[in-house]
Amino acid sequence: MLTRLARALERLFGGDDDRPPVCALRAFPIAVRCARCGEVIRLRIDRDHELQSVYAPDAEEGDEPVEFLLRKEIVGDRCQNLIRFTIHFACDHGLISSEIEGGEFVEETAEPRRGAREERSESST
């Protein structure tokens, strides 16, 4: 799971520029797949409004954050499964860690998995 997110975010943190795209762009995409129905939910994360800055415990006014935190709770269109995720990252160091409940991270170009409900109902009979 972490490797899929790392690959997807590598495009955002990598680049030929001195500043990775996630730092230079105001918004960046993330996609998750629902564990219950297989729906792929694409999100546009607004860097300026959705990320929380995390500061060192001994930080003083004017200090830079040590990392950034993104927390989201989402529900898709197909079912009422709640997907929660938290991502810790820093512009200079890329992805630090991630946790997800009720789904999995997928690459932004991924298509919805077809037949997810049929697969589950066949395996439970």
PDB file of C-alpha atoms in Angstrom:
ATOM      1  CA  MET A   1       0.000   0.000   0.000  1.00  0.00           C
ATOM      2  CA  LEU A   2       2.742   2.448   0.931  1.00  0.00           C
ATOM      3  CA  THR A   3       4.635   1.654  -2.274  1.00  0.00           C
ATOM      4  CA  ARG A   4       1.635   2.574  -4.452  1.00  0.00           C
ATOM      5  CA  LEU A   5       1.291   5.885  -2.694  1.00  0.00           C
ATOM      6  CA  ALA A   6       5.037   6.428  -2.863  1.00  0.00           C
ATOM      7  CA  ARG A   7       5.007   5.855  -6.645  1.00  0.00           C
ATOM      8  CA  ALA A   8       2.041   8.171  -7.095  1.00  0.00           C
ATOM      9  CA  LEU A   9       3.576  10.871  -4.927  1.00  0.00           C
ATOM     10  CA  GLU A  10       7.010  10.398  -6.508  1.00  0.00           C
ATOM     11  CA  ARG A  11       5.663  12.245  -9.540  1.00  0.00           C
ATOM     12  CA  LEU A  12       4.657  15.096  -7.246  1.00  0.00           C
ATOM     13  CA  PHE A  13       7.883  15.234  -5.248  1.00  0.00           C
ATOM     14  CA  GLY A  14      10.234  14.446  -8.127  1.00  0.00           C
ATOM     15  CA  GLY A  15      11.041  16.596 -11.073  1.00  0.00           C
ATOM     16  CA  ASP A  16      13.763  18.427 -12.924  1.00  0.00           C
ATOM     17  CA  ASP A  17      13.059  21.638 -11.070  1.00  0.00           C
ATOM     18  CA  ASP A  18      14.667  22.663  -7.776  1.00  0.00           C
ATOM     19  CA  ARG A  19      11.204  22.608  -6.195  1.00  0.00           C
ATOM     20  CA  PRO A  20       9.118  19.445  -6.585  1.00  0.00           C
ATOM     21  CA  PRO A  21       5.666  19.909  -8.165  1.00  0.00           C
ATOM     22  CA  VAL A  22       3.877  19.352  -4.831  1.00  0.00           C
ATOM     23  CA  CYS A  23       5.669  22.449  -3.501  1.00  0.00           C
ATOM     24  CA  ALA A  24       5.353  24.512  -6.673  1.00  0.00           C
ATOM     25  CA  LEU A  25       1.737  23.660  -7.522  1.00  0.00           C
ATOM     26  CA  ARG A  26      -1.140  24.929  -5.449  1.00  0.00           C
ATOM     27  CA  ALA A  27      -3.092  21.673  -5.891  1.00  0.00           C
ATOM     28  CA  PHE A  28      -2.151  18.055  -6.540  1.00  0.00           C
ATOM     29  CA  PRO A  29      -4.141  14.850  -7.215  1.00  0.00           C
ATOM     30  CA  ILE A  30      -4.540  11.764  -5.018  1.00  0.00           C
ATOM     31  CA  ALA A  31      -6.690   8.730  -5.832  1.00  0.00           C
ATOM     32  CA  VAL A  32      -8.035   6.031  -3.514  1.00  0.00           C
ATOM     33  CA  ARG A  33      -9.983   2.826  -4.180  1.00  0.00           C
ATOM     34  CA  CYS A  34     -12.847   1.850  -1.890  1.00  0.00           C
ATOM     35  CA  ALA A  35     -12.244  -1.516  -0.208  1.00  0.00           C
ATOM     36  CA  ARG A  36     -15.957  -2.350  -0.281  1.00  0.00           C
ATOM     37  CA  CYS A  37     -17.115  -1.545  -3.848  1.00  0.00           C
ATOM     38  CA  GLY A  38     -13.875  -0.872  -5.756  1.00  0.00           C
ATOM     39  CA  GLU A  39     -14.796   2.674  -6.786  1.00  0.00           C
ATOM     40  CA  VAL A  40     -11.776   4.869  -7.521  1.00  0.00           C
ATOM     41  CA  ILE A  41     -12.211   8.297  -5.959  1.00  0.00           C
ATOM     42  CA  ARG A  42     -10.026  11.074  -7.306  1.00  0.00           C
ATOM     43  CA  LEU A  43      -9.272  14.021  -5.056  1.00  0.00           C
ATOM     44  CA  ARG A  44      -7.734  17.399  -5.704  1.00  0.00           C
ATOM     45  CA  ILE A  45      -5.770  18.475  -2.640  1.00  0.00           C
ATOM     46  CA  ASP A  46      -5.353  22.218  -2.174  1.00  0.00           C
ATOM     47  CA  ARG A  47      -1.909  22.618  -0.655  1.00  0.00           C
ATOM     48  CA  ASP A  48      -2.640  26.048   0.820  1.00  0.00           C
ATOM     49  CA  HIS A  49      -5.893  25.115   2.558  1.00  0.00           C
ATOM     50  CA  GLU A  50      -5.929  21.377   3.291  1.00  0.00           C
ATOM     51  CA  LEU A  51      -2.446  20.703   4.641  1.00  0.00           C
ATOM     52  CA  GLN A  52      -1.658  21.244   8.285  1.00  0.00           C
ATOM     53  CA  SER A  53       1.802  22.459   9.198  1.00  0.00           C
ATOM     54  CA  VAL A  54       3.510  20.488  11.964  1.00  0.00           C
ATOM     55  CA  TYR A  55       6.155  22.328  13.967  1.00  0.00           C
ATOM     56  CA  ALA A  56       8.877  21.038  16.277  1.00  0.00           C
ATOM     57  CA  PRO A  57       7.912  21.075  19.979  1.00  0.00           C
ATOM     58  CA  ASP A  58      10.531  23.763  20.652  1.00  0.00           C
ATOM     59  CA  ALA A  59       9.658  25.867  17.594  1.00  0.00           C
ATOM     60  CA  GLU A  60       9.629  29.616  17.897  1.00  0.00           C
ATOM     61  CA  GLU A  61       7.704  32.192  15.921  1.00  0.00           C
ATOM     62  CA  GLY A  62       8.976  32.325  12.352  1.00  0.00           C
ATOM     63  CA  ASP A  63      10.341  28.748  12.306  1.00  0.00           C
ATOM     64  CA  GLU A  64       9.579  26.546   9.325  1.00  0.00           C
ATOM     65  CA  PRO A  65       7.368  23.466   9.783  1.00  0.00           C
ATOM     66  CA  VAL A  66       9.132  20.108  10.137  1.00  0.00           C
ATOM     67  CA  GLU A  67       6.438  18.282   8.148  1.00  0.00           C
ATOM     68  CA  PHE A  68       2.986  18.624   6.651  1.00  0.00           C
ATOM     69  CA  LEU A  69      -0.072  16.582   7.493  1.00  0.00           C
ATOM     70  CA  LEU A  70      -3.085  15.725   5.338  1.00  0.00           C
ATOM     71  CA  ARG A  71      -6.128  14.119   6.959  1.00  0.00           C
ATOM     72  CA  LYS A  72      -9.196  13.214   4.910  1.00  0.00           C
ATOM     73  CA  GLU A  73     -12.460  11.345   5.367  1.00  0.00           C
ATOM     74  CA  ILE A  74     -14.350  10.607   2.164  1.00  0.00           C
ATOM     75  CA  VAL A  75     -17.318   8.592   0.909  1.00  0.00           C
ATOM     76  CA  GLY A  76     -17.749   7.623  -2.730  1.00  0.00           C
ATOM     77  CA  ASP A  77     -20.869   7.578  -4.897  1.00  0.00           C
ATOM     78  CA  ARG A  78     -21.384   3.794  -5.009  1.00  0.00           C
ATOM     79  CA  CYS A  79     -21.559   2.905  -1.317  1.00  0.00           C
ATOM     80  CA  GLN A  80     -21.437   4.471   2.134  1.00  0.00           C
ATOM     81  CA  ASN A  81     -18.033   3.045   3.114  1.00  0.00           C
ATOM     82  CA  LEU A  82     -16.045   5.703   4.970  1.00  0.00           C
ATOM     83  CA  ILE A  83     -12.437   5.970   3.808  1.00  0.00           C
ATOM     84  CA  ARG A  84     -10.031   7.717   6.173  1.00  0.00           C
ATOM     85  CA  PHE A  85      -6.421   8.511   5.438  1.00  0.00           C
ATOM     86  CA  THR A  86      -3.537  10.463   6.878  1.00  0.00           C
ATOM     87  CA  ILE A  87      -0.374  11.361   5.000  1.00  0.00           C
ATOM     88  CA  HIS A  88       2.738  12.888   6.554  1.00  0.00           C
ATOM     89  CA  PHE A  89       5.178  14.505   4.146  1.00  0.00           C
ATOM     90  CA  ALA A  90       7.737  17.263   3.775  1.00  0.00           C
ATOM     91  CA  CYS A  91       8.616  19.164   0.615  1.00  0.00           C
ATOM     92  CA  ASP A  92      12.328  18.500   0.998  1.00  0.00           C
ATOM     93  CA  HIS A  93      12.053  14.824   1.936  1.00  0.00           C
ATOM     94  CA  GLY A  94       8.966  13.540   0.121  1.00  0.00           C
ATOM     95  CA  LEU A  95       6.631  11.000   1.671  1.00  0.00           C
ATOM     96  CA  ILE A  96       7.248  10.294   5.357  1.00  0.00           C
ATOM     97  CA  SER A  97       4.358   7.933   6.150  1.00  0.00           C
ATOM     98  CA  SER A  98       0.730   7.177   5.354  1.00  0.00           C
ATOM     99  CA  GLU A  99      -2.188   5.305   6.864  1.00  0.00           C
ATOM    100  CA  ILE A 100      -5.494   4.430   5.224  1.00  0.00           C
ATOM    101  CA  GLU A 101      -8.646   2.684   6.486  1.00  0.00           C
ATOM    102  CA  GLY A 102     -11.463   1.431   4.264  1.00  0.00           C
ATOM    103  CA  GLY A 103      -9.537   1.656   1.001  1.00  0.00           C
ATOM    104  CA  GLU A 104      -6.175   1.742  -0.701  1.00  0.00           C
ATOM    105  CA  PHE A 105      -4.121   4.352  -2.497  1.00  0.00           C
ATOM    106  CA  VAL A 106      -3.931   3.979  -6.286  1.00  0.00           C
ATOM    107  CA  GLU A 107      -2.065   5.777  -9.010  1.00  0.00           C
ATOM    108  CA  GLU A 108      -3.986   8.792 -10.341  1.00  0.00           C
ATOM    109  CA  THR A 109      -4.468   7.179 -13.763  1.00  0.00           C
ATOM    110  CA  ALA A 110      -6.045   3.991 -12.366  1.00  0.00           C
ATOM    111  CA  GLU A 111      -9.499   3.018 -13.590  1.00  0.00           C
ATOM    112  CA  PRO A 112     -12.241   1.658 -11.321  1.00  0.00           C
ATOM    113  CA  ARG A 113     -11.973  -2.061 -10.712  1.00  0.00           C
ATOM    114  CA  ARG A 114     -14.801  -3.820 -12.519  1.00  0.00           C
ATOM    115  CA  GLY A 115     -16.838  -6.555 -10.878  1.00  0.00           C
ATOM    116  CA  ALA A 116     -15.712  -5.891  -7.302  1.00  0.00           C
ATOM    117  CA  ARG A 117     -19.137  -6.741  -5.873  1.00  0.00           C
ATOM    118  CA  GLU A 118     -19.482  -9.903  -7.986  1.00  0.00           C
ATOM    119  CA  GLU A 119     -16.020 -11.110  -6.905  1.00  0.00           C
ATOM    120  CA  ARG A 120     -16.902 -10.658  -3.238  1.00  0.00           C
ATOM    121  CA  SER A 121     -20.331 -12.311  -3.506  1.00  0.00           C
ATOM    122  CA  GLU A 122     -18.914 -15.337  -5.398  1.00  0.00           C
ATOM    123  CA  SER A 123     -16.146 -15.864  -2.852  1.00  0.00           C
ATOM    124  CA  SER A 124     -18.608 -15.721   0.084  1.00  0.00           C
ATOM    125  CA  THR A 125     -20.976 -18.376  -1.316  1.00  0.00           C
TER     126      THR A 125
END
